Coordinates of C-alpha atoms and ligand atoms in Angstrom, one line a residue:
M106 CA 32.3 -14.0 46.5
N107 CA 34.8 -16.7 47.2
I108 CA 35.9 -19.0 44.4
D109 CA 36.2 -22.2 46.5
N110 CA 32.7 -21.8 47.9
L111 CA 31.3 -21.0 44.4
L112 CA 32.8 -24.0 42.8
K113 CA 31.0 -26.3 45.4
K114 CA 27.7 -25.1 44.0
E115 CA 25.7 -26.9 41.3
T116 CA 24.1 -23.9 39.8
F117 CA 24.8 -20.1 39.7
T118 CA 23.0 -16.8 39.7
K119 CA 23.7 -14.3 36.9
D120 CA 25.8 -12.3 39.3
E121 CA 27.9 -15.3 40.3
L122 CA 28.4 -16.1 36.6
V123 CA 29.6 -12.6 35.9
F124 CA 32.0 -12.9 38.8
L125 CA 33.3 -16.2 37.4
L126 CA 33.6 -14.8 33.9
N127 CA 35.8 -12.0 35.4
C128 CA 38.1 -14.2 37.4
E129 CA 41.8 -14.4 36.6
G130 CA 44.9 -15.9 38.1
D131 CA 44.5 -18.5 40.8
A132 CA 40.7 -18.3 40.7
K133 CA 40.7 -19.0 36.9
T134 CA 43.1 -22.0 37.4
K135 CA 40.7 -23.4 40.0
L136 CA 37.7 -22.9 37.7
F137 CA 39.5 -24.7 34.8
S138 CA 40.6 -27.6 36.9
H139 CA 37.1 -28.0 38.4
A140 CA 35.6 -28.0 34.8
A141 CA 38.1 -30.7 33.8
E142 CA 37.1 -32.9 36.7
V143 CA 33.4 -32.5 35.9
K144 CA 34.1 -33.5 32.3
A145 CA 36.2 -36.5 33.3
R146 CA 33.4 -37.6 35.8
Y147 CA 30.4 -37.1 33.6
V148 CA 31.4 -37.7 30.0
G149 CA 34.9 -39.2 30.3
R150 CA 38.2 -38.1 28.8
K151 CA 37.3 -39.0 25.3
V152 CA 37.0 -36.6 22.3
Y153 CA 34.7 -37.5 19.4
F154 CA 35.2 -36.4 15.8
R155 CA 32.5 -34.8 13.5
G156 CA 34.1 -34.6 10.0
L157 CA 32.9 -31.2 8.9
I158 CA 31.6 -30.9 5.3
E159 CA 31.0 -27.3 4.3
M160 CA 28.6 -28.3 1.6
S161 CA 27.5 -24.9 0.2
N162 CA 28.1 -21.2 0.9
I163 CA 24.9 -20.2 -0.8
C164 CA 22.7 -18.4 1.8
R165 CA 19.5 -16.4 1.6
K166 CA 20.2 -14.6 4.9
N167 CA 22.2 -11.5 5.8
C168 CA 23.4 -11.9 9.3
L169 CA 25.5 -8.8 10.0
Y170 CA 28.6 -10.7 11.3
C171 CA 28.9 -13.5 8.7
G172 CA 31.4 -13.5 5.8
I173 CA 29.1 -15.6 3.5
R174 CA 26.0 -13.5 4.0
A175 CA 23.9 -13.0 0.9
G176 CA 24.8 -9.4 0.6
N177 CA 28.6 -10.1 0.3
K178 CA 29.0 -10.0 -3.5
Q179 CA 32.7 -10.7 -3.3
V180 CA 32.1 -14.3 -2.3
H181 CA 32.5 -17.0 -5.0
R182 CA 29.4 -19.2 -4.4
Y183 CA 29.7 -23.0 -4.6
T184 CA 27.8 -26.1 -3.9
L185 CA 29.5 -29.5 -3.6
T186 CA 28.2 -32.2 -6.0
D187 CA 26.6 -35.3 -4.4
E188 CA 29.8 -37.2 -5.4
E189 CA 32.0 -34.7 -3.5
V190 CA 29.9 -34.9 -0.4
L191 CA 29.9 -38.7 -0.6
D192 CA 33.6 -38.9 -1.1
A193 CA 34.1 -36.7 2.1
A194 CA 31.6 -39.0 4.0
L195 CA 33.5 -42.1 2.8
F196 CA 36.8 -40.5 4.0
A197 CA 35.3 -40.0 7.4
W198 CA 33.9 -43.5 7.5
K199 CA 37.1 -45.2 6.4
N200 CA 39.1 -43.2 8.9
R201 CA 36.7 -44.2 11.6
Y202 CA 35.6 -40.7 12.5
G203 CA 32.2 -42.0 13.7
S204 CA 30.3 -38.9 12.7
I205 CA 30.1 -36.2 10.1
A206 CA 28.5 -32.7 10.2
I207 CA 27.0 -31.2 7.1
Q208 CA 26.8 -27.4 7.1
T209 CA 25.5 -24.9 4.6
G210 CA 24.2 -21.4 4.3
E211 CA 20.4 -21.2 4.7
V212 CA 18.4 -22.3 1.7
S213 CA 14.7 -23.2 2.0
T214 CA 13.5 -24.4 -1.3
A215 CA 11.7 -27.6 -2.0
E216 CA 14.6 -28.7 -4.2
F217 CA 17.1 -28.2 -1.4
T218 CA 14.9 -30.2 1.1
T219 CA 14.7 -33.1 -1.4
R220 CA 18.4 -33.0 -2.3
I221 CA 19.4 -33.3 1.4
E222 CA 17.0 -36.3 1.8
T223 CA 18.5 -38.0 -1.2
L224 CA 22.0 -37.3 0.0
L225 CA 21.3 -38.7 3.4
D226 CA 20.1 -41.9 1.7
K227 CA 23.2 -42.1 -0.4
I228 CA 25.5 -41.5 2.5
N229 CA 23.8 -44.1 4.7
Q230 CA 23.9 -46.7 2.0
A231 CA 27.5 -46.1 1.1
T232 CA 28.6 -46.2 4.8
N233 CA 26.5 -49.1 6.0
H234 CA 24.4 -46.7 8.2
E235 CA 27.4 -46.4 10.5
L236 CA 28.0 -42.7 10.6
G237 CA 26.3 -40.4 13.1
I238 CA 25.1 -37.5 11.0
T239 CA 24.8 -33.9 12.3
L240 CA 23.0 -31.3 10.2
S241 CA 23.5 -27.6 10.4
L242 CA 21.4 -26.2 7.7
G243 CA 19.7 -23.2 9.3
E244 CA 16.0 -22.5 10.0
Q245 CA 13.6 -24.8 8.3
T246 CA 10.0 -25.9 8.8
E247 CA 9.2 -28.7 11.3
E248 CA 8.1 -30.8 8.3
T249 CA 11.5 -30.4 6.7
Y250 CA 13.3 -31.2 9.9
R251 CA 11.1 -34.3 10.2
R252 CA 11.9 -35.4 6.6
W253 CA 15.6 -35.2 7.2
Y254 CA 15.3 -36.9 10.6
N255 CA 13.5 -39.8 9.0
K256 CA 16.4 -40.2 6.6
G257 CA 18.9 -40.5 9.4
G258 CA 20.0 -37.0 10.4
I259 CA 20.3 -37.6 14.2
R260 CA 21.7 -34.3 15.5
Y261 CA 21.0 -30.7 14.5
L262 CA 23.0 -27.6 15.3
L263 CA 21.3 -24.2 15.3
R264 CA 23.1 -21.5 17.3
I265 CA 21.0 -18.8 18.9
E266 CA 24.1 -16.5 18.4
S267 CA 22.9 -14.4 21.4
S268 CA 20.0 -15.3 23.7
N269 CA 19.4 -11.6 24.4
R270 CA 16.7 -10.3 22.2
E271 CA 18.0 -6.8 22.0
L272 CA 21.5 -7.9 21.1
Y273 CA 20.1 -10.4 18.6
S274 CA 18.4 -7.6 16.8
K275 CA 21.6 -5.6 16.6
L276 CA 23.3 -8.6 14.9
H277 CA 20.7 -9.2 12.3
P278 CA 18.8 -7.0 9.8
N279 CA 15.2 -6.1 10.7
D280 CA 13.8 -7.5 7.5
G281 CA 11.4 -10.2 8.7
H282 CA 13.8 -13.0 7.9
H283 CA 15.9 -12.9 11.1
V284 CA 13.4 -13.2 13.9
Y285 CA 14.6 -14.2 17.4
D286 CA 11.3 -16.0 18.3
E287 CA 11.4 -18.0 15.1
R288 CA 14.9 -19.2 15.8
V289 CA 13.8 -20.3 19.3
E290 CA 10.8 -22.0 17.8
C291 CA 13.0 -23.9 15.4
L292 CA 15.0 -25.3 18.4
R293 CA 11.7 -26.4 20.0
A294 CA 10.6 -28.0 16.7
L295 CA 13.9 -29.9 16.5
K296 CA 13.3 -31.3 20.0
R297 CA 9.8 -32.3 19.1
V298 CA 11.0 -34.2 16.0
G299 CA 13.5 -36.1 18.2
Y300 CA 17.0 -34.7 17.2
Q301 CA 19.9 -34.3 19.6
V302 CA 19.6 -30.5 19.6
G303 CA 22.6 -28.2 19.7
T304 CA 22.8 -24.4 20.0
G305 CA 25.5 -21.9 20.9
V306 CA 26.5 -18.3 20.9
M307 CA 29.3 -16.1 19.7
I308 CA 31.6 -14.6 22.3
G309 CA 33.1 -11.1 22.2
L310 CA 30.5 -9.6 19.9
P311 CA 30.1 -5.8 19.5
F312 CA 27.7 -4.5 22.2
Q313 CA 28.0 -7.7 24.2
T314 CA 28.6 -7.5 28.0
L315 CA 29.5 -10.1 30.6
E316 CA 25.9 -10.0 31.8
H317 CA 24.8 -11.1 28.3
L318 CA 27.2 -14.0 28.4
A319 CA 26.0 -15.0 31.9
E320 CA 22.4 -14.9 30.5
D321 CA 23.5 -17.0 27.6
L322 CA 24.7 -19.7 29.9
L323 CA 21.5 -19.7 32.0
W324 CA 19.4 -19.7 28.8
M325 CA 21.2 -22.8 27.4
K326 CA 20.6 -24.6 30.7
E327 CA 17.0 -23.6 30.6
M328 CA 16.6 -24.7 27.0
D329 CA 18.0 -28.1 28.2
V330 CA 19.9 -28.6 24.9
D331 CA 22.0 -31.7 24.3
M332 CA 25.0 -30.1 22.6
V333 CA 26.7 -26.7 22.4
G334 CA 29.1 -25.2 19.9
M335 CA 30.2 -21.7 20.9
G336 CA 33.2 -19.7 20.1
P337 CA 34.8 -16.3 19.7
Y338 CA 33.3 -13.8 17.3
V339 CA 36.0 -13.0 14.7
E340 CA 35.3 -10.0 12.5
H341 CA 35.1 -10.2 8.7
P342 CA 36.0 -7.0 6.7
S343 CA 33.1 -7.5 4.2
T344 CA 30.4 -7.4 6.8
P345 CA 28.4 -4.6 8.3
L346 CA 29.5 -5.3 11.9
Y347 CA 33.1 -4.7 10.8
Q348 CA 32.5 -1.0 11.4
F349 CA 32.4 -1.7 15.2
R350 CA 35.8 -3.4 15.2
D351 CA 37.4 -0.7 17.3
T352 CA 34.9 -1.4 20.1
L353 CA 35.8 -5.1 20.3
L354 CA 37.8 -6.8 23.0
P355 CA 41.3 -7.8 21.8
L356 CA 41.3 -11.2 20.2
A357 CA 43.3 -12.7 23.1
E358 CA 40.6 -11.5 25.6
R359 CA 37.8 -13.0 23.4
F360 CA 39.7 -16.2 23.5
N361 CA 40.1 -16.1 27.2
L362 CA 36.4 -15.5 27.7
A363 CA 35.5 -18.4 25.3
L364 CA 37.5 -20.7 27.5
K365 CA 35.8 -19.5 30.6
M366 CA 32.4 -19.9 28.9
T367 CA 33.3 -23.5 28.0
A368 CA 34.4 -24.3 31.6
L369 CA 31.3 -22.7 33.1
L370 CA 29.0 -24.5 30.7
R371 CA 30.6 -27.8 31.5
I372 CA 30.0 -27.2 35.2
L373 CA 26.4 -26.1 34.5
M374 CA 25.5 -28.8 32.0
K375 CA 27.6 -31.7 33.0
D376 CA 26.7 -34.4 30.5
I377 CA 26.1 -32.5 27.3
N378 CA 28.5 -32.5 24.3
I379 CA 30.5 -29.4 23.9
A380 CA 32.5 -28.6 20.7
A381 CA 35.9 -27.0 20.6
P382 CA 35.1 -24.6 17.8
T383 CA 37.5 -23.9 14.9
A384 CA 37.2 -20.2 15.5
L385 CA 39.3 -20.7 18.7
Q386 CA 42.2 -21.9 16.5
A387 CA 41.9 -18.8 14.3
I388 CA 43.1 -16.9 17.4
D389 CA 45.5 -19.4 19.1
P390 CA 47.1 -22.3 17.2
L391 CA 46.5 -24.4 20.4
G392 CA 42.9 -23.1 20.8
R393 CA 41.0 -26.3 20.4
E394 CA 43.3 -28.2 22.7
K395 CA 42.9 -25.6 25.4
A396 CA 39.1 -25.9 25.1
I397 CA 39.4 -29.7 25.4
K398 CA 41.3 -29.3 28.6
V399 CA 38.6 -27.2 30.2
G400 CA 35.5 -29.2 29.2
A401 CA 35.0 -29.6 25.4
N402 CA 34.7 -33.1 24.1
I403 CA 33.9 -32.7 20.4
V404 CA 36.2 -31.6 17.6
M405 CA 35.2 -31.0 14.0
P406 CA 38.1 -31.8 11.6
N407 CA 37.4 -30.1 8.2
I408 CA 36.9 -32.7 5.5
T409 CA 35.6 -30.3 2.9
P410 CA 37.5 -30.7 -0.4
G411 CA 40.4 -28.3 -0.2
A412 CA 39.5 -26.3 -3.3
Y413 CA 36.3 -24.9 -1.6
R414 CA 37.6 -24.2 1.9
N415 CA 38.7 -20.7 1.1
D416 CA 35.2 -19.8 -0.1
Y417 CA 33.6 -20.7 3.2
K418 CA 35.1 -17.9 5.1
L419 CA 32.9 -16.8 7.9
Y420 CA 35.7 -14.7 9.5
E421 CA 39.3 -13.6 9.1
N422 CA 42.2 -16.0 9.5
K423 CA 40.2 -19.2 9.1
P424 CA 42.6 -22.0 9.9
C425 CA 43.4 -25.1 7.8
V426 CA 42.1 -23.6 4.5
D427 CA 45.1 -25.0 2.7
D428 CA 45.1 -28.5 4.3
A429 CA 43.8 -31.7 2.8
A430 CA 41.5 -33.9 5.0
D431 CA 44.4 -36.3 5.7
D432 CA 46.6 -33.5 7.0
C433 CA 43.8 -32.4 9.3
K434 CA 43.5 -35.9 10.7
S435 CA 47.1 -36.4 11.6
C436 CA 47.5 -32.9 12.9
L437 CA 44.5 -33.2 15.2
E438 CA 45.5 -36.7 16.4
A439 CA 48.8 -35.3 17.6
R440 CA 47.2 -32.3 19.1
I441 CA 44.6 -34.3 21.1
Q442 CA 47.2 -36.7 22.3
L443 CA 48.9 -33.7 23.9
T444 CA 45.8 -33.0 26.0
G445 CA 45.9 -36.5 27.5
D446 CA 42.4 -37.4 26.1
E447 CA 41.7 -40.3 23.9
I448 CA 39.9 -40.1 20.5
G449 CA 36.7 -42.1 20.3
Y450 CA 37.4 -43.7 16.9
G451 CA 34.5 -45.4 15.2
E452 CA 32.0 -44.2 17.9
H453 CA 29.1 -41.9 17.4
G454 CA 29.8 -40.1 20.7
N455 CA 26.2 -39.1 21.1
S456 CA 25.1 -36.7 23.8
K457 CA 24.7 -38.5 27.1
H458 CA 22.3 -35.8 28.1
F459 CA 20.0 -36.6 25.2
Y460 CA 19.6 -40.2 26.5
R461 CA 19.1 -39.0 30.1
R462 CA 16.5 -36.4 28.9
N463 CA 14.6 -39.1 27.0
Q464 CA 14.6 -41.6 29.8
K465 CA 12.6 -39.2 31.9
F466 CA 9.5 -39.6 29.7
Ligands
SAM771 N1 23.6 -21.1 8.1 C1 23.5 -21.9 9.2 C2 23.2 -21.1 10.4 O1 23.4 -19.9 10.4 O2 22.7 -21.7 11.4 C3 24.8 -22.8 9.5 C4 26.1 -22.2 9.0 S1 26.6 -20.7 9.8 C5 27.9 -20.2 8.9 C6 27.4 -21.5 11.3 C7 27.8 -20.5 12.4 O3 28.9 -19.7 12.0 C8 26.8 -19.5 12.8 O4 25.8 -20.1 13.7 C9 27.6 -18.4 13.5 O5 27.6 -18.6 14.9 C10 29.0 -18.7 13.0 N2 29.6 -17.5 12.5 C11 29.2 -16.8 11.4 N3 30.0 -15.7 11.3 C12 30.9 -15.7 12.3 C13 32.0 -14.8 12.7 N4 32.2 -13.7 12.1 N5 32.7 -15.2 13.8 C14 32.5 -16.3 14.4 N6 31.5 -17.2 14.1 C15 30.7 -16.9 13.0
SF4_772 FE1 23.8 -17.4 6.4 FE2 24.3 -18.9 8.6 FE3 26.0 -16.9 7.7 FE4 23.6 -16.2 8.7 S1 25.3 -17.3 9.8 S2 24.5 -15.4 6.8 S3 22.3 -17.9 8.0 S4 25.5 -18.8 6.7

C-alpha cells in the first residue's frame, strides 16, 4: 500500500485503515496534513466551545473502566443544585461560549427525568434560549429522550465505547444492564427523536487491536452520526480493568493512536463535529491542540464548579481539576490561538453533517 494513493481515496477498507493506523514518519505527516486540509475545506478553521458541566457523579452502572462506576465506594458522590448548574450556564452564556454540555452518571428515575426537564427550562429562560445544549446522560427510554428534546436539548452524546460486541462485553459486566444492542438502539432512538447524535470510542483499551479500531471507524461511518467524541483510555486504579494495566500500550502510544483515529475520522466523515477530548490532555499538556490540528473542531472547557471537579474522576491525572472556569477560558483561548484556528464565540457550531443528513429527506 502506498500512502499517496491511499490518501486520494474517499473511503477505505478495514485493511487500509489498519495500514494507516500503523503509519509513522513521513506517511503519518502526510496523513495529518491531509486531514487538516479536509477539515479546513469542509468545516472551516473554527473551533467551537461546549462548556462542560459535570452535573452529578451518581451512576447506576458499573462499566469496568470508569472511575465513578457504582461499585467504587471510595467516590464521594455529589449532585449540583439547580442554582449551581444555572450559574455555570450563565457563565458560558456571558462569555459567549455558544453551547454547553451537561454530563452525569446514568440515572433513570422519573424524578431525574423531570428534574432535567425543569432545568432545561430554567437554563433556556435565563439565557434567552441562546445556548446550544448538548446532553450526555446515558441510556434512557425514547420517551425520556423526547421529553428532553422538547425542552431544548438539541444534541446528545452516547459513546458506544467499542463497536465490537465481544470487546464491549469484556468492558462491561454481564448483568443485564450493559447490553450492546440496547446501546445501539438508544443511538437509533436519539436519531428518530431528532437530536444531533454523537458517539465515540475509547482508544488503547485492554484487549483492543488495530483491527477493532479500524472497525470502529467504519461503524461510525455506517451509523452516520453527526458528532464524535473519542479519546484515549486512561486507567483508573479503583476499577476492575486496572488489573490489565501491564498489557496496555504506553500512554504516549495511546495518544499517538488517538491522533491518527481523529485524522482518519475527519477524512472519512468530512463534515461532522469532532471533539478534542480532555483525556488527551491527561497524557500530553498540548493534547487538545494537537487534535485540533489534525481534524477536531470542538473543545469542552470545564465549567463545573471547582469544588466538585475532583469527584468526577473517570481516570488518573484528570487535568484542570484545580482551575476555575475563568482560568480554563483564558488558558484555552491562548492554546487555540497557537493552532491558527479561530474560536466561534457566540455560535452554536452545530454539526454541518446533521443539516445535510436532514436535507435528504
Ligand atoms: N454516563 C454517561 C455515559 O456513560 O454515557 C455519560 C458520562 S461517562 C463518564 C462519559 C464517558 O467517559 C464514557 O462514555 C467513557 O467513554 C468515558 N470514560 C469513562 N472512563 C474512562 C476512562 N477510564 N478513560 C477514558 N475515558 C473514560
Ligand atoms: Fe456510569 Fe457512564 Fe461511568 Fe458507565 S461510563 S459507569 S454509565 S458514568
